[in-house]
Coordinates of C-alpha atoms and ligand atoms in Angstrom, one line a residue:
X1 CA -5.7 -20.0 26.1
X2 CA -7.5 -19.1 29.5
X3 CA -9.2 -15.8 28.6
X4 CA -9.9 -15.3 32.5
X5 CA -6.0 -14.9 33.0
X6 CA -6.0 -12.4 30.4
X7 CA -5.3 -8.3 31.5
X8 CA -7.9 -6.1 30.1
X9 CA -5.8 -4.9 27.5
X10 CA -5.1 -8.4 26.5
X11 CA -8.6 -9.2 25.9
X12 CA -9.1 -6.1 23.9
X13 CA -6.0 -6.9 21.2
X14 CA -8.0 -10.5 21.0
X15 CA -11.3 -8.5 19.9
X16 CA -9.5 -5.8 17.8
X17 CA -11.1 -3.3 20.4
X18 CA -8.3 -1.7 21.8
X19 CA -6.2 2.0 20.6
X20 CA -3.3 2.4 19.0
X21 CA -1.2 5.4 18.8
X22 CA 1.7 5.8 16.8
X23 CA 3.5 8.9 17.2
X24 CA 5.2 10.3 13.9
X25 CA 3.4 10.0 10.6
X26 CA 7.3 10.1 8.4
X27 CA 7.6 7.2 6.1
X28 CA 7.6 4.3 9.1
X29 CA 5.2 5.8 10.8
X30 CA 2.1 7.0 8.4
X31 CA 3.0 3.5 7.1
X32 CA 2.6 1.2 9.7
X33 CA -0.7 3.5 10.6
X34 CA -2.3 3.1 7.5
X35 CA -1.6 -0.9 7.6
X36 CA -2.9 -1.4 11.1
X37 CA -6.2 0.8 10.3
X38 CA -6.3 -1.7 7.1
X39 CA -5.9 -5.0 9.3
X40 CA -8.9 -3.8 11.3
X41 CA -7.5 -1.5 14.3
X42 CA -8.8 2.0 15.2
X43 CA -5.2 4.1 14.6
X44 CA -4.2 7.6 16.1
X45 CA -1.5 8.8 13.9
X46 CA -0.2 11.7 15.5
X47 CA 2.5 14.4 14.5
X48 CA 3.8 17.5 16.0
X49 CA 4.2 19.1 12.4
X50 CA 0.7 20.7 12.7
X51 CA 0.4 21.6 8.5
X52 CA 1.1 17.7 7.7
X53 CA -1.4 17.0 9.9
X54 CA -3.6 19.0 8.4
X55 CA -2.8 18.0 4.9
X56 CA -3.4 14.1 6.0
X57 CA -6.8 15.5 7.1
X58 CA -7.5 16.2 3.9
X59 CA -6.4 13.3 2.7
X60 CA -3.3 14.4 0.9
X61 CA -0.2 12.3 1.8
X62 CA 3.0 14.2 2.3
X63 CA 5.3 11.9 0.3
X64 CA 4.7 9.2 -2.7
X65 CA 4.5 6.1 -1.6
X66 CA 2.8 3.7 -4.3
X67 CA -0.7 2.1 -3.1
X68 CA -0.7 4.1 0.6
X69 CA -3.2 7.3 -0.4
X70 CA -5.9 4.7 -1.4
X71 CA -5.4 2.8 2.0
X72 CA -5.1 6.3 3.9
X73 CA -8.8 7.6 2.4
X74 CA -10.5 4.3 2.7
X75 CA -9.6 4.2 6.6
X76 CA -10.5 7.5 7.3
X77 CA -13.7 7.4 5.7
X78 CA -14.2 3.8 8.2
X79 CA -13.3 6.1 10.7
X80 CA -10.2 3.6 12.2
X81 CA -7.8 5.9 11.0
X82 CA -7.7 9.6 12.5
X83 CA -4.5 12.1 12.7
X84 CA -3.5 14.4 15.2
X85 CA -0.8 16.9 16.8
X86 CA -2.9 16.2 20.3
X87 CA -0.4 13.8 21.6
X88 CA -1.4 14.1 25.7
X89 CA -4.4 13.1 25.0
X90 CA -3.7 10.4 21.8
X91 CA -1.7 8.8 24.5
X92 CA -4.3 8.8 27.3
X93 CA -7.0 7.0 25.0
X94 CA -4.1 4.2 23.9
X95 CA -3.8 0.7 24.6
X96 CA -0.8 0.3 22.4
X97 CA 1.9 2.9 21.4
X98 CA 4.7 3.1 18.7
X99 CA 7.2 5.6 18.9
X100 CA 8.1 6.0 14.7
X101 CA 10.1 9.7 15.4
X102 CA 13.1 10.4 13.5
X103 CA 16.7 9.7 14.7
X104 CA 18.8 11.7 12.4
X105 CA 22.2 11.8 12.7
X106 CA 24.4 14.6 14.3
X107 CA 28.0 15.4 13.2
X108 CA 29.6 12.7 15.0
X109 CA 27.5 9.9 13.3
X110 CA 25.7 9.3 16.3
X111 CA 21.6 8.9 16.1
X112 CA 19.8 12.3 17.6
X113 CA 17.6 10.6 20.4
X114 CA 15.8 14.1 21.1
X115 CA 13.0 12.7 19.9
X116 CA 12.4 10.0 21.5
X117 CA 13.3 11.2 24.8
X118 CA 10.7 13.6 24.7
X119 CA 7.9 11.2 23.8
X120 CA 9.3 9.1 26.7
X121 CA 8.7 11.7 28.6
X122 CA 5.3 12.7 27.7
X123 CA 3.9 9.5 27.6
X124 CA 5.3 9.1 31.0
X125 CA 3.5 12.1 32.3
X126 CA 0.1 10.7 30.7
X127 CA 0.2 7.0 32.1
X128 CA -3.2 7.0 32.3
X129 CA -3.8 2.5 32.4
X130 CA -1.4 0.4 31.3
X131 CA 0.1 0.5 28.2
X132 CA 2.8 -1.5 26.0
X133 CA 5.0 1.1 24.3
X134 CA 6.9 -0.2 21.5
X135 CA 9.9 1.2 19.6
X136 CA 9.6 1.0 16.4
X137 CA 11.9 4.0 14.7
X138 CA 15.6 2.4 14.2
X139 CA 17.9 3.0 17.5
X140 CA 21.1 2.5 18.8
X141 CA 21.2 -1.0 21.0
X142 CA 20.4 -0.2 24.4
X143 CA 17.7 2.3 23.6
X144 CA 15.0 0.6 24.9
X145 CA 16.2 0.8 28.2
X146 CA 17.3 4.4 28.2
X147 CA 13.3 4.9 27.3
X148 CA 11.8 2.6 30.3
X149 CA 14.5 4.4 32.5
X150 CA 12.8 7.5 31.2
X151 CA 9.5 6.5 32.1
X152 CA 10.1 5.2 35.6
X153 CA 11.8 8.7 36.4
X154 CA 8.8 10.9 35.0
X155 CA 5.6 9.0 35.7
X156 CA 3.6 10.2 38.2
X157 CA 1.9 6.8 39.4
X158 CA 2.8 3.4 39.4
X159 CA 0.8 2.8 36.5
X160 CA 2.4 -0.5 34.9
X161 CA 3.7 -0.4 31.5
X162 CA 6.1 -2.9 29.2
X163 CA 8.7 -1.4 26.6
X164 CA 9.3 -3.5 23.6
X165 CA 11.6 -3.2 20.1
X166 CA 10.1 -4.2 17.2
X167 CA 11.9 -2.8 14.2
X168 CA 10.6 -2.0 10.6
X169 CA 12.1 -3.5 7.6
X170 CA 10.2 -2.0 4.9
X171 CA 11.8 -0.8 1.8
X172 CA 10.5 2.9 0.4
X173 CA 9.0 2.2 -2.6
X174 CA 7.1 -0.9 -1.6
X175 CA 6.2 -0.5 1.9
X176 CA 3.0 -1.6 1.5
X177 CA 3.5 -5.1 0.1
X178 CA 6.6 -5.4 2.8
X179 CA 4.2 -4.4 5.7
X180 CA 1.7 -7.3 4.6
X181 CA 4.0 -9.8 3.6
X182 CA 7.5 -9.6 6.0
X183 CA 10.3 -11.9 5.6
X184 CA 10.2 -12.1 9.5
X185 CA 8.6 -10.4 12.6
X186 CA 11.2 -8.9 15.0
X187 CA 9.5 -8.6 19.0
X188 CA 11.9 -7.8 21.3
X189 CA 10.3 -7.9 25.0
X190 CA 11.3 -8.3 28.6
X191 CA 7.6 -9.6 29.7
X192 CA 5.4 -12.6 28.2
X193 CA 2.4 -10.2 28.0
X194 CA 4.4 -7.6 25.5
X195 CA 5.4 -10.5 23.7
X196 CA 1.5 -11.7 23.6
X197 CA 0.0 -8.9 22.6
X198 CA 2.5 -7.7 19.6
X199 CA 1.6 -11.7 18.4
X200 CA -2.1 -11.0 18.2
X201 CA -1.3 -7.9 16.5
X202 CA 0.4 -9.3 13.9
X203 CA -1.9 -12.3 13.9
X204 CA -3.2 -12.2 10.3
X205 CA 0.2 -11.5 9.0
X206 CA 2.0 -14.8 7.6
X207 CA 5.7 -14.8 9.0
X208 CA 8.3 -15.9 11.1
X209 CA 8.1 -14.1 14.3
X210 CA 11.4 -13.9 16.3
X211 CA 11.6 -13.1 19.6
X212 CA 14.0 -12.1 21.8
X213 CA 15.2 -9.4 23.8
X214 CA 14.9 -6.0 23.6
X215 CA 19.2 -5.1 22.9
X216 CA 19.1 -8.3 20.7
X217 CA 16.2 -7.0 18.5
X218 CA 17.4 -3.2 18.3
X219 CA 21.0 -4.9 16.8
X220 CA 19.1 -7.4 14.5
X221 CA 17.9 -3.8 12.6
X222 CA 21.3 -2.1 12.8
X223 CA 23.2 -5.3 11.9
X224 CA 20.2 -6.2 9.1
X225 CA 20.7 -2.4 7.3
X226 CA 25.0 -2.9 7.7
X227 CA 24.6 -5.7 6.3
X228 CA 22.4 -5.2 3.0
X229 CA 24.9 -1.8 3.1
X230 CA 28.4 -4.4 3.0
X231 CA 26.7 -6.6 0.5
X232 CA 26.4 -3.5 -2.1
X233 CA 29.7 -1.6 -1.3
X234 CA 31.0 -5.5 -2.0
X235 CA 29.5 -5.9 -5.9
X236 CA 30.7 -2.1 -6.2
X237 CA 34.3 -2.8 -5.4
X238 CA 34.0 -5.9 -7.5
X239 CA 32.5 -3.6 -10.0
X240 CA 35.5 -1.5 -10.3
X241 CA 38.3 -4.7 -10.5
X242 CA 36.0 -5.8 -13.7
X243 CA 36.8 -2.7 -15.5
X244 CA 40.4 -3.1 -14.7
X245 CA 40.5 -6.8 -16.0
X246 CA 37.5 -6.8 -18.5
X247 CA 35.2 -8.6 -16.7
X248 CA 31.7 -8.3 -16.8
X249 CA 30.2 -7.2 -12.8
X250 CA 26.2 -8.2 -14.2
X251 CA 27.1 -11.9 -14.6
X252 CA 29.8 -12.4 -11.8
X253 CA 26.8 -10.9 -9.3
X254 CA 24.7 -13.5 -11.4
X255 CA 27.6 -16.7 -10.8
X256 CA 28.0 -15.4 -7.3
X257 CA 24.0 -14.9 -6.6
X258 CA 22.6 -18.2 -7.7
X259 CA 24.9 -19.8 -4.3
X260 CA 22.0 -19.7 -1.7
X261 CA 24.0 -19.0 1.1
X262 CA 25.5 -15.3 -0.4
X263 CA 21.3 -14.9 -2.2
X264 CA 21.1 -12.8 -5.5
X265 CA 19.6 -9.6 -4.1
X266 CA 21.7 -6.5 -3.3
X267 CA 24.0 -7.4 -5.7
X268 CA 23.4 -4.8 -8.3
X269 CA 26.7 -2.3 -8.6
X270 CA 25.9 1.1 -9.5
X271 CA 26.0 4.3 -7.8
X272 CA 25.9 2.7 -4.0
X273 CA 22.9 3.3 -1.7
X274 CA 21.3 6.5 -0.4
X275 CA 18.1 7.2 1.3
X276 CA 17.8 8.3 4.4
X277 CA 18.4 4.4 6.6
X278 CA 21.6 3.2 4.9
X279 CA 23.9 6.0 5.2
X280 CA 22.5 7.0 8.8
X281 CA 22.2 3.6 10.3
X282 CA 25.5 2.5 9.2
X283 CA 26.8 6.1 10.8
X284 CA 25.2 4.9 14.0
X285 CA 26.0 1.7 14.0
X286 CA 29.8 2.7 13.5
X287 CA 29.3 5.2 16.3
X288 CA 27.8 2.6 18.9
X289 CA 30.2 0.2 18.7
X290 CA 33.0 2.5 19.3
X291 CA 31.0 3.2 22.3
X292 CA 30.5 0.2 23.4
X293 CA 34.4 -0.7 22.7
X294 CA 34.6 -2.0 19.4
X295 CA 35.9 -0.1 16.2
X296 CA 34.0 -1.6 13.4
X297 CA 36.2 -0.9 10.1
X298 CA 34.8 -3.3 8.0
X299 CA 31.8 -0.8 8.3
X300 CA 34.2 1.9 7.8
X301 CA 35.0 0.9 4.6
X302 CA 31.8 -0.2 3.0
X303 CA 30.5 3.7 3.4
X304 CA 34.0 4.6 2.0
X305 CA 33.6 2.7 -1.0
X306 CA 29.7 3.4 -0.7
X307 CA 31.1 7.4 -1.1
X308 CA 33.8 6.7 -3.4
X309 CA 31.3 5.5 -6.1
X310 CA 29.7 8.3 -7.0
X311 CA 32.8 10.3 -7.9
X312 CA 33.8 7.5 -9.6
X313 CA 30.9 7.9 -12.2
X314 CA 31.9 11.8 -13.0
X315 CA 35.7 10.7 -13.5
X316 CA 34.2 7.8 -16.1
X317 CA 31.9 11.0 -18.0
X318 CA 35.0 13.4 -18.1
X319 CA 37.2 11.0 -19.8
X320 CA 34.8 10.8 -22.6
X321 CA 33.9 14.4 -23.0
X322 CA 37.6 15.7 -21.6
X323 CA 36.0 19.1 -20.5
X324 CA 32.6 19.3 -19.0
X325 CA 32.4 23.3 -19.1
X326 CA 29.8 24.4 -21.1
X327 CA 29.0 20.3 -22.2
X328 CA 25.1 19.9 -21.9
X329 CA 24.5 16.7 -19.7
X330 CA 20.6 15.5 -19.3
X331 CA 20.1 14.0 -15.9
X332 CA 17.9 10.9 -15.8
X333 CA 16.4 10.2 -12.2
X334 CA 17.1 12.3 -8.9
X335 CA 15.5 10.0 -6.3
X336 CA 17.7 7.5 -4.5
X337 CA 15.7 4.6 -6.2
X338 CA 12.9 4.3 -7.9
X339 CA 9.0 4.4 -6.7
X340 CA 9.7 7.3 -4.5
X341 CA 10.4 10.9 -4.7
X342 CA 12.7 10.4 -1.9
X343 CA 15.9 12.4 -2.5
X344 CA 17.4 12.8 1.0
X345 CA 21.3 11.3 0.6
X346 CA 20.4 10.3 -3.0
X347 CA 23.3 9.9 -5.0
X348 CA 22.3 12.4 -8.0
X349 CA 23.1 15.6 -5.2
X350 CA 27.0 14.9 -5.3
X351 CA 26.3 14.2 -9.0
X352 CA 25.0 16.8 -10.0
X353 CA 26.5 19.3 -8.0
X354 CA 30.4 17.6 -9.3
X355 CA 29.0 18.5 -12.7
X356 CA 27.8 22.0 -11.9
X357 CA 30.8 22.6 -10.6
X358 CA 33.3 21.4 -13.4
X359 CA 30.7 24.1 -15.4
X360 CA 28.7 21.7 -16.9
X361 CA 24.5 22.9 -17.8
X362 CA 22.5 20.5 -16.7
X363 CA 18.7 19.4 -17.8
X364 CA 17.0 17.2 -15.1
X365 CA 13.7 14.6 -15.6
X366 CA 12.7 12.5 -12.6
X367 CA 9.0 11.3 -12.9
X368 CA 8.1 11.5 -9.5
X369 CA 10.8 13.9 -7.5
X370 CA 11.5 17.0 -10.1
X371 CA 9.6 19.3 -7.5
X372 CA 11.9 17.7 -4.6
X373 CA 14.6 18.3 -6.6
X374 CA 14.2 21.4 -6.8
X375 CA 13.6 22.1 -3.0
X376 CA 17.2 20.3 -2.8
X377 CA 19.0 22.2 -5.3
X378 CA 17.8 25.5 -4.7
X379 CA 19.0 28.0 -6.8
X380 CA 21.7 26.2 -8.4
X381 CA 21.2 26.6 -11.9
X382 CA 19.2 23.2 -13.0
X383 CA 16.6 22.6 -15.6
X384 CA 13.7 20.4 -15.2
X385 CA 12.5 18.5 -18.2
X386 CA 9.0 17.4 -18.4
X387 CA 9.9 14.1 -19.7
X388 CA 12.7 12.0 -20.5
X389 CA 12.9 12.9 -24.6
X390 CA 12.8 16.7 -23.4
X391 CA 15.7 16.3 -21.3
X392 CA 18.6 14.7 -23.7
X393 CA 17.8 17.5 -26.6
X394 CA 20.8 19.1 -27.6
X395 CA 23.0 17.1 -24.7
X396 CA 26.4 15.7 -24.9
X397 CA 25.5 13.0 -22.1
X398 CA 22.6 11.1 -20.8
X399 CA 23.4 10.5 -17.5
X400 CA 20.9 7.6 -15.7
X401 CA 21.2 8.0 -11.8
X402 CA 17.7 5.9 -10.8
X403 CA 16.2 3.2 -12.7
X404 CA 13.1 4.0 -13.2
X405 CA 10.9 1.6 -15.3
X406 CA 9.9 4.1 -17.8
X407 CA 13.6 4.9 -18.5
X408 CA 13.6 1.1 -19.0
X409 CA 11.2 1.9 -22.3
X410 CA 13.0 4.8 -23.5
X411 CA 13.4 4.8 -27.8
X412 CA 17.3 5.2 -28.4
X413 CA 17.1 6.1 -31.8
X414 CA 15.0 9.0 -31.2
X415 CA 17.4 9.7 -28.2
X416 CA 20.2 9.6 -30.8
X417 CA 18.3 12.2 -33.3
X418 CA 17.5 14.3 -30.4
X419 CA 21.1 14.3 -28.5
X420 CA 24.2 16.1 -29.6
X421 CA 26.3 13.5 -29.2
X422 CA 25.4 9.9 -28.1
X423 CA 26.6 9.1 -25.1
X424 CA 25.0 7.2 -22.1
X425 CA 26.4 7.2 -18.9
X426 CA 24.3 4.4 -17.1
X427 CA 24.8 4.6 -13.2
X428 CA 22.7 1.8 -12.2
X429 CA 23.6 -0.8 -15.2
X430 CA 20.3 -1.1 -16.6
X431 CA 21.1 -1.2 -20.1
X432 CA 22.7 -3.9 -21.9
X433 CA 26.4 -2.7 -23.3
X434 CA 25.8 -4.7 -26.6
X435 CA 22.5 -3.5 -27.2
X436 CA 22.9 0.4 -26.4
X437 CA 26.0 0.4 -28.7
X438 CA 24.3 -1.1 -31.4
X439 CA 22.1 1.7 -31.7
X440 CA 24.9 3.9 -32.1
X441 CA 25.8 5.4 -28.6
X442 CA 28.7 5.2 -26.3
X443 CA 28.2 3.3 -23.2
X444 CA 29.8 4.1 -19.9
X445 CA 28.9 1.6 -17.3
X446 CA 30.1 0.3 -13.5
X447 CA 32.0 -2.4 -14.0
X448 CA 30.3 -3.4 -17.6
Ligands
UGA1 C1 16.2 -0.1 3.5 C2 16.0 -1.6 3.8 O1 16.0 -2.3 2.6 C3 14.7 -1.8 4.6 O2 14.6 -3.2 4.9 C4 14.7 -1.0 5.9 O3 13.5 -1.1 6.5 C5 14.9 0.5 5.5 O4 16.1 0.6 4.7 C6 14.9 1.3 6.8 O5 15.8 1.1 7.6 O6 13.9 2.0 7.0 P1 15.2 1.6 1.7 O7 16.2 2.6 2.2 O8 13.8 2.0 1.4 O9 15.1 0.3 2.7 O10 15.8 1.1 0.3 P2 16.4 -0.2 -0.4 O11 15.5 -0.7 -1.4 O12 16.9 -1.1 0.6 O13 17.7 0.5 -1.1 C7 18.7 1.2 -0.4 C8 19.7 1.7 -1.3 O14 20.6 0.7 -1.8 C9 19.1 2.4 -2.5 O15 19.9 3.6 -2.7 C10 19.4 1.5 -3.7 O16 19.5 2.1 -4.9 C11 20.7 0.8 -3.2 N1 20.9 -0.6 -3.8 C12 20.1 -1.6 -3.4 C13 22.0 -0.8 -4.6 O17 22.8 0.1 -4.9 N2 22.2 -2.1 -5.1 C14 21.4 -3.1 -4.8 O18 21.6 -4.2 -5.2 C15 20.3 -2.8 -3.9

C-alpha cells in the first residue's frame, strides 16, 4: 500500500488516531461503542436522552447485556470511551460516524425514519472535514441514499463525505462475543476509500468481509432477519402437525438439522420470536416490498404463524385445567429469550395478559426482567416471585415462557411438594416429556 496516496483520514484509521462517533447508545449502538473503544479506538457515544447519558457517565448501563458493563468502565477509565448528548460538536471532532438510532415501526409496518433524517441533517450542517458516515441501525433498502440525498441538500460547503451500510448482526444476549467473532462483515460502499477504511477498522477482527453496494447490503440485513424469522415460524408449524400425528418436533428439527444445507440452528419450536428486530424488520421488510411492487406473503405468513403460536400455548393450558378463573398459574420467564431483560414484543405480554383475562392470578419470576416487567404490565394485577420455588407455591400451572439456564436446574420434586397440582406447561421445549412425567407432573409441550 502507497501511504503517500492515502487521504488524511486514511492515514489516521491505519494508526488508530482518528474519532469515531456513534450516535445512539440503544443496544446496537452502546454495543458497537464499547467494542470499538475495546479494539483500541477513541469512541464518542452520543445520545439525545440526556438522563442515560448521565447514568453511562456513571458507569451504569441502561440495559443487561452480559460482559458489556466491564468493557464500558474499563474504556472510560482509558479515556477512549466518553458519552454525550453534544451531538454538533461529537460530529465536528469525528473522522468516522455511525448512525445506531432507532427505526420503530408505525402502524402501517413501515420503519419510522425520523430519526435518521434528522441526524442526516445535523451532520450535514456540521461537515466540518471529510467524514465517512456509515449506517449501521437496520433500514429499509434504499435508505442510504435517501441519507446522502439529505446531506447534499443541507450542507453548507462542499466538504466531501462517503455514505456506507454496514449492518449489525448481533444477537441480544451475546453481543459481545458476536461483535468480536462475526460470521461475516457486511460493507456496503459506493467509493473504494469507504470500503478501505471500514476494512482497517475491522482489521483485527477474523471474518469474511462482503462487500457490495449500499441497496445490496441494507437487503442482506432485512433478508438475513426474514429469513432466521421463516426458518422458526417453519419448525413451529411443523410443531403443531406433530401433535396432530404423534410425532416428536425435537428430533424431526434434529433429522432435518444435521442436512448442512437447511443448518440446525433456529430450529427450536416454541413460542416464536419476539424482541424488538424480528417482529419489526419483518414488518418493514413486508412494507418495502409492497413499495417497491412486490407482495411478499411468504413473509405474511411466517409472522402469522409467528402470532398464532402464542395463543396456541393458552388453548393447550385451558384444556387441562378447563377453567382458568381463579386457577393460580406461576409464570417462568418474561424476557423474549434468555441473557437479557429485554421484554419489548416478548411473547410472555400476550401470555400473560390471555390469562389475566380468562381470570386467572398470576405469580411471575424472571431473573433478570421482573422490574421490566413490571414497567410493561403496569397495574395489571401480577405478582413477582423472588425466585423460581417462590413462584409455583400453591399454583395449578407452571408456565415456562424463556429458557433460562437456571430454570434448566430447577428440583421437580420440590416443585411437586410445593405446587397445587403438577402441571408444566413448557413453551420453549426445554424439558424432556419422559423425564418431567416421571417425576409426577403433566407435561404440555409444542409439538412434544
Ligand atoms: C436477532 C438476530 O439473530 C441478530 O443477528 C440481529 O442482529 C438482531 O436480531 C438484530 O436485528 O438486531 P435477537 O433479536 O437478539 O437477534 O435474538 P435471536 O437470538 O436471534 O432470537 C430472536 C427470537 O427468536 C427470540 O425470541 C428467540 O426466542 C426466537 N427463537 C430463536 C426461536 O423461537 N427459536 C429458535 O430456534 C431461535
Amino acid at each position: 500500500m502507497d501511504l503517500t496516496k492515502l487521504t488524511a483520514v486514511q492515514r489516521k484509521v491505519i494508526n488508530k488516531n482518528y474519532k469515531i462517533c456513534v450516535i445512539g447508545a440503544g443496544h446496537v449502538g452502546l454495543v458497537s461503542a464499547a467494542c470499538f473503544s475495546e479494539l483500541g479506538y477513541r469512541v464518542i457515544c452520543v445520545d439525545n436522552d440526556t438522563n442515560k447519558i448521565k447514568s453511562l457517565k456513571k458507569k451504569i448501563l441502561p440495559f443487561y447485556e452480559p460482559g458489556l458493563d466491564s468493557i464500558v468502565i474499563k474504556n472510560i477509565n482509558k479515556g477512549n470511551l466518553v458519552f454525550t448528548s453534544a451531538l454538533e460538536q461529537s460530529i465536528k471532532k469525528a473522522d468516522v460516524i455511525f448512525i445506531v438510532v432507532g427505526t420503530p415501526s408505525l402502524a402501517d409496518g413501515s420503519a419510522d425514519l425520523t430519526s435518521i433524517e434528522n441526524v442526516a441533517r445535523t451532520i450535514a450542517r456540521n461537515l466540518n472535514s471529510y467524514k465517512l458516515i456509515v449506517e449501521k441501525s437496520t433500514v429499509p433498502v434504499q435508505t442510504g441514499s435517501k441519507v446522502k440525498e439529505t446531506i447534499y441538500r443541507y450542507r453548507k460547503n462542499n466538504t466531501e463525505f462517503d455514505i456506507a451500510s454496514n449492518p449489525e448482526f448481533l444477537r441480544e444476549g451475546k453481543a459481545i462475543y458476536d461483535f468480536f467473532h462475526p460470521d461475516r462483515i457486511v460493507i456496503g460502499v459506493e467509493h473504494d476509500r469507504a470500503e478501505m477504511i471500514l476494512k482497517s477498522l475491522y482489521a483485527s477482527i477474523k471474518a469474511p468481509i462482503v462487500v457490495t453496494d449500499i441497496n445490496t447490503s441494507e437487503l442482506i440485513k432485512h433478508a438475513s432477519n426474514s429469513f432466521l424469522a421463516t426458518k422458526i415460524s417453519f419448525i413451529n408449524a411443523v410443531a403443531h402437525i406433530c401433535d396432530l400425528a404423534g410425532a416428536n418436533v425435537k428430533e424431526v428439527a434434529l433429522g432435518m438439522g444435521l442436512d448442512k444445507r437447511i443448518g440446525k440452528e433456529f430450529l427450536n419450536a416454541g413460542l416464536g420470536y419476539g424482541g424488538f428486530c424480528f417482529p419489526k424488520d419483518l414488518e418493514a421488510f413486508i412494507y418495502i416490498s409492497k413499495k417497491l411492487g412486490y407482495d411478499f406473503k411468504l413473509l405474511q405468513e411466517v409472522k402469522k404463524i409467528n402470532d398464532e403460536q402464542r395463543r396456541y400455548l393458552v388453548d393447550k393450558i385451558k384444556e387441562h385445567l378447563w377453567v382458568l378463573k381463579n386457577k393460580k398459574i406461576a409464570i417462568l420467564g418474561l424476557s423474549f429469550k434468555p441473557d437479557t431483560d429485554d421484554m419489548r414484543f416478548a411473547p410472555s405480554i400476550d401470555i400473560v395478559s390471555s390469562l389475566l383475562d380468562e381470570g386467572a392470578c398470576i405469580k411471575a419470576y424472571d431473573p433478570q426482567s421482573n422490574s421490566e416487567a413490571k414497567k410493561v404490565f403496569g397495574n395489571r394485577k401480577i405478582e413477582f416471585a423472588k425466585n423460581a420455588y417462590t413462584a409455583v407455591k400453591n399454583c395449578d400451572c407452571v408456565c415456562i415462557l424463556t429458557e433460562w439456564e437456571e430454570f434448566k436446574k430447577v428440583d421437580f420434586s420440590k416443585f411437586k411438594k410445593l405446587m397445587h397440582y403438577p402441571l408444566i406447561a413448557d413453551g420453549r421445549n426445554m424439558f424432556d416429556k419422559k423425564q418431567v412425567e416421571a417425576s409426577g407432573f403433566k407435561y404440555i409441550g409444542l409439538g412434544t
